[in-house]
Each structure stands twice: as structure tokens, then as C-alpha cells.
Amino acid sequence: MLEFTDIEKSFEGQPVLRGVSYTLAAGEILVLLGPSGCGKTTLLRIIAGLETADAGQLILDGEDLTKTAVHERGFGFVFQDYALFPHKNVYDNVVFGLRMQKWSLEKMRARVDQVLALVGLAGFDERSIHDLSGGEQQRVALARALAPAPRLLLLDEPLGALDRALRERLMLDLRTILKDAGSVVGRPEGITAVYVTHDQAEAFAIADQVVVMNEGQIEQVGSPTALYRQPATPFVARFLGMGNVLEGMIKEISRGDAETQREFVIETALGDLVVSPLSLSPGGGEKQVPLPLGWVGGGKVSLLIRPEAGRVAGADEVENVIHGVVVDVSFRGRYQIVTIRVGDAVGEVVLKLEMETAVSLPNPGQPITLSLDKAAILLLEGG
Ligand code: ATP
């Protein structure tokens, strides 16, 4: 549907996008996720036509968009700062795009009613923009962008200016609104959207597919579940908030319990760890690819120890047992986060592990012996 290929862009000789490619399906919500400065807004602006790429192609439904002006692309926009007309009421804001397209009064009325109901603001027509909360204003902006049934909806940090409570609420509603919008505005294939954020929770709540960007390149593409299950690289793992990343060397690869499974023994600062990953899936796909015996034999790897990997070890356990000292225990309701330090000052590793609140743990400063579940340790690309 929308295809961008090898997009490159530099500002003052500094590359900001370095060969970015992706194809969106009709009705897909794509989230561009990455830290500040990774180039996601620039990519969105290139798709919008507000910025020109130095190289690469942009094709929508078979049509090359490079020469199509912004207002001829038929896209909808929602920005962080609402960009509403502050002196007009809600109706006049939402109807704006329809007036531009010279819809009849009756049709405009009906469509405004439909989209206001969609965003949860039925009956708000006469309200002044000044009297609305930030969240309501952003719903108006969304209704306005959706009313003309855009070929593509572009959203740049739309929740960025909202306080935490409003942000959480609209975040939960947004995906439903976008998914329902297609049938409301007469695009049965669904509204296709590109959404920019630096917030991982927002990306997970809203996306069909997430493109994780790092320094102008795509680091990983996948559904929220796929990214969570198998972050491909240390960058993605850390960016998604999984901080237990460490380096190791592969010592041994053997057959695991199941016919297609492989087990690795990896030498790390925590000692030798047995790892039984389902896959090392390049690109973060959900396929569970069995790794070949002899894969990168002896190479350097990065490991992710999932926060749920740790258990207090029984006396007779030997596999993946680590001895550390409790640094901190933080109560989070259903679970607690225990920070432990393993090793001496030279080879020290700090792990944060989540454990059920019912598990009683030693006090800070006391020793602890844990075992790590070999299935909750992942191999990452790029050691
Ligand atoms: P943020 O969330 O902070 O906006 P981002 O990932 O969206 O980050 P971009 O806004 O795309 O990043 O910016 C990428 C880099 O390009 C930044 O270093 C930024 O300073 C630079 N940049 C963006 N637009 C311009 C411009 N018009 N002129 C010069 N440099 C620019």
C-alpha cells in the first residue's frame, strides 16, 4: 500500500536517515519508535511531503509520491500541539477538511456527528476549543483528521503534550478509535496510519507493527508481541526497558530436550550459563527457527536475561545458579523488583529481576542464591 525504499536524508552533511525501507499494508498501524534524534520525525515528514528525501522512493498504491505536493496527497495529520483553530468551535474545526472538499451541508453534518461519536465527543459540536481539556482537544484534532477519510493518517507524538492521566486514557482509546475509523468514514480496509513516538508503552498499545529506529537506521521490525518476546539487539532490548544485557562467549552448542532445540553454554561474568533460546530471529519475526548446530561456533554474543528469569535456588540445583548480594527490593504490588549484584568490583554484574511478592527475599546487603531459567535467557544479535 505505502512503500518506502532506501530513504536517505542528511542535514548539513549529517546523515539523519541512512537507507530506510518498509512496506505498510492497507489498514496497518505502523509505529516508528526510537530515541530522540533517531530520525523518526524526519521520516514522517518525508512521507507527509513536508521534507524531501535525498534518495529513495515513496510509492502509495502504485503511485510515485515524490512529485505530489503535501495537499494533493490526501493525508491526515495529528501533531503534538493540536494545531486546532482556537477561535472556532468544535464543529467548525472538525468540518474544516470537508469544507475544503466542498461537501454538501447535510453530508458534512452527518460525517462530523460520526467522527465526534467515534472519538467519544458526541454532542460537543458547539463547545469552544478553549473549554476543552488537552485530551479532548487532541480527540478533536483526531476527528478533524479522520473526517475526510484520509488515504494515510500521520501522527507525530500526538500524546506528547498531555499529562500522565490523560495520556494513559487516550493511549488506551487510540487503537480502538483508529481500528473503528475505517468503517465509520468509509474505508473498509481500515485507516492506514504511521505514528511516531519515543514511548515504548505507547508503541506497544497502539501498533500493529513497530519499526525500532536507531541513528537513522531500522534496528528491528515486528509486532509488539514479537519485539517483546525476542528483541533482536542489545539496543532494542535496552530501549524496551530490558536492562539485563551482558556479553558472553559461546563455549558449546548441543541438542536440547526437543529434537529441533539447541542448547548453548555461554561463558559470562555470571559464570557459565545454559541458554535454550527458541530462536535468534533476525528482524524479530515470530517464527521459531531452530538454530543450526555449530552456529557461529565459539563467537562473541550478547545475552538478555529476562526480568522473570530468576528463582530462589533450591539446595540441590546446579544449572544456571548464581550467587549474589541483594542491593535493593522494590515493592510493585503483584511483584517485586530485586536488584542483585554478582561478582567483585572487577567483573561486577547488576541484575534486576521481577519476582512474585509472595516470595520472601533476604534484606539488602544479604547474600542470595538464584537460578536462572534457561528458556528466559535470549541470545541477541551483534555482540
Ligand atoms: P525527536 O523525537 O527529538 O524529534 P526524532 O527521532 O524525531 O527525534 P528528527 O526530528 O527526525 O529525530 O531529527 C533527527 C536529527 O536531524 C536531529 O539531530 C535533528 O537535530 C536533525 N534535524 C531535523 N530537522 C532538521 C533541519 N530542518 N535542519 C537541520 N537538522 C535537522
PDB file of C-alpha atoms and ligand atoms in Angstrom, residues 11-12 16 35-42 51 157 196, ligand 1:
ATOM      1  CA  PHE A  11      21.028  17.853   7.219  1.00  0.00           C
ATOM      2  CA  GLU A  12      24.139  19.974   6.788  1.00  0.00           C
ATOM      3  CA  VAL A  16      19.769  11.527   9.619  1.00  0.00           C
ATOM      4  CA  PRO A  35      15.088   7.765  20.981  1.00  0.00           C
ATOM      5  CA  SER A  36      15.207  11.495  20.349  1.00  0.00           C
ATOM      6  CA  GLY A  37      17.206  12.315  17.236  1.00  0.00           C
ATOM      7  CA  CYS A  38      16.982   8.867  15.598  1.00  0.00           C
ATOM      8  CA  GLY A  39      15.242  10.349  12.547  1.00  0.00           C
ATOM      9  CA  LYS A  40      11.641   9.221  13.053  1.00  0.00           C
ATOM     10  CA  THR A  41      10.078  12.686  12.688  1.00  0.00           C
ATOM     11  CA  THR A  42      12.170  13.338   9.605  1.00  0.00           C
ATOM     12  CA  GLU A  51      10.503  17.327   3.647  1.00  0.00           C
ATOM     13  CA  GLU A 157       3.800  12.288  19.195  1.00  0.00           C
ATOM     14  CA  VAL A 196       5.778   8.499  15.755  1.00  0.00           C
TER      15      VAL A 196
HETATM   16  P1  ATP B   1      12.670  13.868  18.301  1.00  0.00           P
HETATM   17  O1  ATP B   1      11.728  12.939  18.969  1.00  0.00           O
HETATM   18  O2  ATP B   1      13.598  14.563  19.258  1.00  0.00           O
HETATM   19  O3  ATP B   1      12.023  14.800  17.331  1.00  0.00           O
HETATM   20  P2  ATP B   1      13.429  12.273  16.065  1.00  0.00           P
HETATM   21  O4  ATP B   1      13.845  10.859  16.140  1.00  0.00           O
HETATM   22  O5  ATP B   1      12.073  12.541  15.566  1.00  0.00           O
HETATM   23  O6  ATP B   1      13.658  12.957  17.454  1.00  0.00           O
HETATM   24  P3  ATP B   1      14.320  14.001  13.993  1.00  0.00           P
HETATM   25  O7  ATP B   1      13.440  15.126  14.437  1.00  0.00           O
HETATM   26  O8  ATP B   1      13.956  13.278  12.783  1.00  0.00           O
HETATM   27  O9  ATP B   1      14.509  12.963  15.168  1.00  0.00           O
HETATM   28  O10 ATP B   1      15.786  14.572  13.865  1.00  0.00           O
HETATM   29  C1  ATP B   1      16.898  13.796  13.533  1.00  0.00           C
HETATM   30  C2  ATP B   1      18.133  14.664  13.500  1.00  0.00           C
HETATM   31  O11 ATP B   1      18.034  15.582  12.416  1.00  0.00           O
HETATM   32  C3  ATP B   1      18.319  15.507  14.747  1.00  0.00           C
HETATM   33  O12 ATP B   1      19.678  15.507  15.066  1.00  0.00           O
HETATM   34  C4  ATP B   1      17.851  16.874  14.339  1.00  0.00           C
HETATM   35  O13 ATP B   1      18.521  17.888  15.047  1.00  0.00           O
HETATM   36  C5  ATP B   1      18.192  16.920  12.868  1.00  0.00           C
HETATM   37  N1  ATP B   1      17.280  17.767  12.090  1.00  0.00           N
HETATM   38  C6  ATP B   1      15.951  17.562  11.920  1.00  0.00           C
HETATM   39  N2  ATP B   1      15.420  18.522  11.123  1.00  0.00           N
HETATM   40  C7  ATP B   1      16.427  19.355  10.791  1.00  0.00           C
HETATM   41  C8  ATP B   1      16.515  20.535   9.978  1.00  0.00           C
HETATM   42  N3  ATP B   1      15.457  21.033   9.362  1.00  0.00           N
HETATM   43  N4  ATP B   1      17.732  21.125   9.858  1.00  0.00           N
HETATM   44  C9  ATP B   1      18.817  20.598  10.468  1.00  0.00           C
HETATM   45  N5  ATP B   1      18.807  19.491  11.236  1.00  0.00           N
HETATM   46  C10 ATP B   1      17.640  18.875  11.415  1.00  0.00           C
END
